Amino acid sequence: MRGTRRRTGCGHEEGARTAADELLVRVASGDQRAFEELYGLVSGPVFGLVRRVVRDSAQSEEVAQEVLLELWRSAARFDPGRGSALSWILTLTHRRAVDRVRSARAAGEREQREAMRAGEPAFDQVAEEVEAGLEREWVRRCLHRLTALQRQSVTLAYYDGYTYREVAERLSLPLGTVKTRMRDGLTRLRECLGGAV
């Protein structure tokens, strides 16, 4: 998975978007070669987004593969009139990653309830709670270093699960403005959270 990641510079971004649109339309008609090209084009951004949301490398690779398989199966649902293929793919990716995080959280809570019913503490429960508390506090501190507008956009997208378009509608702002806020906010968060490692 990591070997297929590509980085596109700003000059290539528009071309990549157009290529993704054309390729996804061809994938919808069952074109396997188009799927191979699309896979090479979007696997890096898909994995990167999943990794930021899920955090666990092994699970991130699994979720990214699920998303890419879903592209093959549901490419016909893509409507070029409603936005770019890359936006559609990343929205699908974000939703799948958030679902995985929620599912893992629910499974952990179930295990904890079962352990409490059995009268035994969950394995390393105290250590896990302390670590989770420290991580939450670090993220909270980093979020407070963002501007109010960046923090609001990031919170709506990553904690409440809204797409960029939904965030823009909710805040009554142009989509481009929201994307810029998100990009700048996520860059600042990444720099701040880098100190936690």
mmCIF file of C-alpha atoms in Angstrom:
data_model
loop_
_atom_site.group_PDB
_atom_site.id
_atom_site.type_symbol
_atom_site.label_atom_id
_atom_site.label_comp_id
_atom_site.label_asym_id
_atom_site.label_seq_id
_atom_site.Cartn_x
_atom_site.Cartn_y
_atom_site.Cartn_z
ATOM 1 C CA MET A 1 0.000 0.000 0.000
ATOM 2 C CA ARG A 2 2.642 2.550 0.998
ATOM 3 C CA GLY A 3 4.670 1.811 -2.106
ATOM 4 C CA THR A 4 1.861 3.126 -4.316
ATOM 5 C CA ARG A 5 1.562 6.527 -2.661
ATOM 6 C CA ARG A 6 2.240 9.540 -4.831
ATOM 7 C CA ARG A 7 2.672 13.159 -4.004
ATOM 8 C CA THR A 8 1.336 15.668 -6.439
ATOM 9 C CA GLY A 9 2.527 19.236 -6.481
ATOM 10 C CA CYS A 10 0.149 22.154 -6.813
ATOM 11 C CA GLY A 11 0.669 22.261 -10.572
ATOM 12 C CA HIS A 12 -0.369 18.648 -10.944
ATOM 13 C CA GLU A 13 -3.376 18.866 -8.614
ATOM 14 C CA GLU A 14 -5.865 20.055 -11.259
ATOM 15 C CA GLY A 15 -4.601 17.464 -13.752
ATOM 16 C CA ALA A 16 -4.902 14.728 -11.137
ATOM 17 C CA ARG A 17 -8.449 15.843 -10.379
ATOM 18 C CA THR A 18 -9.426 15.743 -14.048
ATOM 19 C CA ALA A 19 -7.731 12.379 -14.540
ATOM 20 C CA ALA A 20 -9.541 10.963 -11.498
ATOM 21 C CA ASP A 21 -12.889 12.185 -12.877
ATOM 22 C CA GLU A 22 -12.289 10.527 -16.248
ATOM 23 C CA LEU A 23 -10.921 7.330 -14.714
ATOM 24 C CA LEU A 24 -13.810 6.928 -12.275
ATOM 25 C CA VAL A 25 -16.336 7.267 -15.107
ATOM 26 C CA ARG A 26 -14.455 4.515 -16.986
ATOM 27 C CA VAL A 27 -14.311 2.359 -13.835
ATOM 28 C CA ALA A 28 -18.106 2.663 -13.587
ATOM 29 C CA SER A 29 -18.333 0.941 -16.965
ATOM 30 C CA GLY A 30 -16.136 -1.933 -15.721
ATOM 31 C CA ASP A 31 -12.780 -0.832 -17.178
ATOM 32 C CA GLN A 32 -10.153 -2.708 -15.121
ATOM 33 C CA ARG A 33 -7.194 -0.798 -16.555
ATOM 34 C CA ALA A 34 -8.859 2.480 -15.574
ATOM 35 C CA PHE A 35 -9.264 1.086 -12.052
ATOM 36 C CA GLU A 36 -5.545 0.239 -11.899
ATOM 37 C CA GLU A 37 -4.674 3.802 -12.942
ATOM 38 C CA LEU A 38 -7.190 5.290 -10.497
ATOM 39 C CA TYR A 39 -5.794 3.091 -7.722
ATOM 40 C CA GLY A 40 -2.292 4.404 -8.377
ATOM 41 C CA LEU A 41 -3.560 7.978 -8.467
ATOM 42 C CA VAL A 42 -5.677 7.987 -5.280
ATOM 43 C CA SER A 43 -4.259 5.258 -3.034
ATOM 44 C CA GLY A 44 -1.791 7.682 -1.426
ATOM 45 C CA PRO A 45 -4.347 10.375 -0.510
ATOM 46 C CA VAL A 46 -6.808 7.683 0.615
ATOM 47 C CA PHE A 47 -4.245 6.015 2.883
ATOM 48 C CA GLY A 48 -3.058 9.378 4.227
ATOM 49 C CA LEU A 49 -6.571 10.470 5.198
ATOM 50 C CA VAL A 50 -7.407 7.109 6.766
ATOM 51 C CA ARG A 51 -4.121 7.132 8.705
ATOM 52 C CA ARG A 52 -4.878 10.576 10.144
ATOM 53 C CA VAL A 53 -8.325 9.457 11.328
ATOM 54 C CA VAL A 54 -7.671 5.849 12.380
ATOM 55 C CA ARG A 55 -4.056 6.344 13.577
ATOM 56 C CA ASP A 56 -3.280 2.588 13.694
ATOM 57 C CA SER A 57 -1.159 1.626 10.671
ATOM 58 C CA ALA A 58 -2.468 -1.926 10.183
ATOM 59 C CA GLN A 59 -6.099 -0.862 10.503
ATOM 60 C CA SER A 60 -5.457 2.107 8.236
ATOM 61 C CA GLU A 61 -4.175 -0.158 5.464
ATOM 62 C CA GLU A 62 -7.216 -2.406 5.898
ATOM 63 C CA VAL A 63 -9.667 0.505 5.758
ATOM 64 C CA ALA A 64 -7.879 2.017 2.734
ATOM 65 C CA GLN A 65 -8.160 -1.307 0.895
ATOM 66 C CA GLU A 66 -11.875 -1.464 1.781
ATOM 67 C CA VAL A 67 -12.353 2.037 0.377
ATOM 68 C CA LEU A 68 -10.527 1.194 -2.850
ATOM 69 C CA LEU A 69 -12.578 -1.986 -3.254
ATOM 70 C CA GLU A 70 -15.711 0.070 -2.637
ATOM 71 C CA LEU A 71 -14.623 2.370 -5.488
ATOM 72 C CA TRP A 72 -14.667 -0.578 -7.869
ATOM 73 C CA ARG A 73 -18.093 -1.676 -6.655
ATOM 74 C CA SER A 74 -19.796 1.697 -6.430
ATOM 75 C CA ALA A 75 -18.114 3.818 -9.111
ATOM 76 C CA ALA A 76 -21.466 4.101 -10.907
ATOM 77 C CA ARG A 77 -22.797 6.177 -7.974
ATOM 78 C CA PHE A 78 -20.309 8.961 -8.781
ATOM 79 C CA ASP A 79 -22.038 11.981 -10.326
ATOM 80 C CA PRO A 80 -19.509 14.311 -12.026
ATOM 81 C CA GLY A 81 -22.126 17.070 -11.919
ATOM 82 C CA ARG A 82 -21.982 17.183 -8.106
ATOM 83 C CA GLY A 83 -18.224 17.560 -7.685
ATOM 84 C CA SER A 84 -14.851 16.056 -8.452
ATOM 85 C CA ALA A 85 -14.056 12.354 -8.232
ATOM 86 C CA LEU A 86 -11.272 13.072 -5.753
ATOM 87 C CA SER A 87 -13.670 14.889 -3.414
ATOM 88 C CA TRP A 88 -16.179 12.040 -3.713
ATOM 89 C CA ILE A 89 -13.470 9.445 -3.025
ATOM 90 C CA LEU A 90 -12.081 11.350 -0.018
ATOM 91 C CA THR A 91 -15.586 11.837 1.402
ATOM 92 C CA LEU A 92 -16.171 8.096 1.103
ATOM 93 C CA THR A 93 -12.762 7.535 2.707
ATOM 94 C CA HIS A 94 -13.424 9.870 5.619
ATOM 95 C CA ARG A 95 -16.801 8.258 6.342
ATOM 96 C CA ARG A 96 -15.322 4.755 6.249
ATOM 97 C CA ALA A 97 -12.442 5.782 8.552
ATOM 98 C CA VAL A 98 -14.795 7.449 11.043
ATOM 99 C CA ASP A 99 -16.985 4.323 10.988
ATOM 100 C CA ARG A 100 -13.939 2.208 11.835
ATOM 101 C CA VAL A 101 -13.003 4.455 14.761
ATOM 102 C CA ARG A 102 -16.571 4.384 16.088
ATOM 103 C CA SER A 103 -16.739 0.624 15.662
ATOM 104 C CA ALA A 104 -13.441 0.118 17.512
ATOM 105 C CA ARG A 105 -14.596 2.436 20.305
ATOM 106 C CA ALA A 106 -17.907 0.556 20.617
ATOM 107 C CA ALA A 107 -16.067 -2.797 20.713
ATOM 108 C CA GLY A 108 -13.787 -1.506 23.483
ATOM 109 C CA GLU A 109 -16.773 -0.287 25.466
ATOM 110 C CA ARG A 110 -18.493 -3.682 25.048
ATOM 111 C CA GLU A 111 -15.374 -5.465 26.294
ATOM 112 C CA GLN A 112 -15.181 -3.127 29.245
ATOM 113 C CA ARG A 113 -18.846 -3.722 30.152
ATOM 114 C CA GLU A 114 -18.317 -7.479 29.908
ATOM 115 C CA ALA A 115 -15.249 -7.279 32.151
ATOM 116 C CA MET A 116 -17.171 -5.183 34.672
ATOM 117 C CA ARG A 117 -20.035 -7.693 34.662
ATOM 118 C CA ALA A 118 -17.533 -10.445 35.315
ATOM 119 C CA GLY A 119 -16.146 -8.381 38.177
ATOM 120 C CA GLU A 120 -12.690 -8.115 36.622
ATOM 121 C CA PRO A 121 -10.996 -4.924 35.483
ATOM 122 C CA ALA A 122 -10.344 -4.729 31.753
ATOM 123 C CA PHE A 123 -6.739 -5.479 30.801
ATOM 124 C CA ASP A 124 -4.567 -2.424 31.422
ATOM 125 C CA GLN A 125 -7.722 -0.368 31.864
ATOM 126 C CA VAL A 126 -6.083 2.196 34.119
ATOM 127 C CA ALA A 127 -3.049 2.631 31.865
ATOM 128 C CA GLU A 128 -5.248 2.926 28.781
ATOM 129 C CA GLU A 129 -7.474 5.536 30.444
ATOM 130 C CA VAL A 130 -4.470 7.603 31.534
ATOM 131 C CA GLU A 131 -2.928 7.421 28.052
ATOM 132 C CA ALA A 132 -6.218 8.307 26.374
ATOM 133 C CA GLY A 133 -6.655 11.236 28.772
ATOM 134 C CA LEU A 134 -3.171 12.531 27.992
ATOM 135 C CA GLU A 135 -3.791 12.234 24.246
ATOM 136 C CA ARG A 136 -7.127 14.050 24.544
ATOM 137 C CA GLU A 137 -5.492 16.831 26.567
ATOM 138 C CA TRP A 138 -2.682 17.189 24.003
ATOM 139 C CA VAL A 139 -5.179 17.376 21.120
ATOM 140 C CA ARG A 140 -7.267 19.900 23.100
ATOM 141 C CA ARG A 141 -4.210 22.097 23.652
ATOM 142 C CA CYS A 142 -3.263 21.906 19.987
ATOM 143 C CA LEU A 143 -6.830 22.732 18.905
ATOM 144 C CA HIS A 144 -6.756 25.843 21.076
ATOM 145 C CA ARG A 145 -3.657 27.027 19.189
ATOM 146 C CA LEU A 146 -5.723 27.250 16.000
ATOM 147 C CA THR A 147 -7.692 30.332 15.086
ATOM 148 C CA ALA A 148 -11.340 30.143 16.123
ATOM 149 C CA LEU A 149 -12.371 29.713 12.474
ATOM 150 C CA GLN A 150 -9.870 26.899 11.848
ATOM 151 C CA ARG A 151 -10.877 25.147 15.065
ATOM 152 C CA GLN A 152 -14.570 25.352 14.154
ATOM 153 C CA SER A 153 -13.998 23.890 10.679
ATOM 154 C CA VAL A 154 -11.723 21.088 11.912
ATOM 155 C CA THR A 155 -14.090 20.195 14.757
ATOM 156 C CA LEU A 156 -17.113 19.981 12.460
ATOM 157 C CA ALA A 157 -15.263 17.790 9.955
ATOM 158 C CA TYR A 158 -13.250 15.458 12.163
ATOM 159 C CA TYR A 159 -15.278 15.224 15.351
ATOM 160 C CA ASP A 160 -18.787 15.661 14.023
ATOM 161 C CA GLY A 161 -18.160 13.816 10.732
ATOM 162 C CA TYR A 162 -19.284 16.520 8.282
ATOM 163 C CA THR A 163 -17.870 16.669 4.759
ATOM 164 C CA TYR A 164 -16.133 19.853 3.597
ATOM 165 C CA ARG A 165 -19.242 20.785 1.623
ATOM 166 C CA GLU A 166 -21.479 20.242 4.679
ATOM 167 C CA VAL A 167 -19.119 22.328 6.833
ATOM 168 C CA ALA A 168 -19.298 25.124 4.245
ATOM 169 C CA GLU A 169 -23.105 24.979 4.228
ATOM 170 C CA ARG A 170 -23.277 24.873 8.021
ATOM 171 C CA LEU A 171 -20.980 27.889 8.369
ATOM 172 C CA SER A 172 -22.510 29.728 5.363
ATOM 173 C CA LEU A 173 -19.075 30.048 3.756
ATOM 174 C CA PRO A 174 -17.682 29.282 0.294
ATOM 175 C CA LEU A 175 -16.317 25.751 -0.048
ATOM 176 C CA GLY A 176 -12.871 27.090 -1.020
ATOM 177 C CA THR A 177 -12.673 29.116 2.189
ATOM 178 C CA VAL A 178 -13.511 26.051 4.269
ATOM 179 C CA LYS A 179 -10.929 23.960 2.431
ATOM 180 C CA THR A 180 -8.262 26.611 3.053
ATOM 181 C CA ARG A 181 -9.143 26.798 6.750
ATOM 182 C CA MET A 182 -9.058 23.016 7.026
ATOM 183 C CA ARG A 183 -5.710 22.731 5.242
ATOM 184 C CA ASP A 184 -4.096 25.455 7.341
ATOM 185 C CA GLY A 185 -5.648 24.156 10.559
ATOM 186 C CA LEU A 186 -4.582 20.562 9.900
ATOM 187 C CA THR A 187 -1.057 21.711 9.075
ATOM 188 C CA ARG A 188 -0.840 23.576 12.384
ATOM 189 C CA LEU A 189 -2.332 20.603 14.251
ATOM 190 C CA ARG A 190 0.152 18.213 12.655
ATOM 191 C CA GLU A 191 3.050 20.469 13.672
ATOM 192 C CA CYS A 192 1.735 20.772 17.226
ATOM 193 C CA LEU A 193 0.940 17.077 17.626
ATOM 194 C CA GLY A 194 4.378 16.194 16.281
ATOM 195 C CA GLY A 195 5.706 17.309 19.654
ATOM 196 C CA ALA A 196 3.595 14.620 21.351
ATOM 197 C CA VAL A 197 5.454 11.783 19.658
#
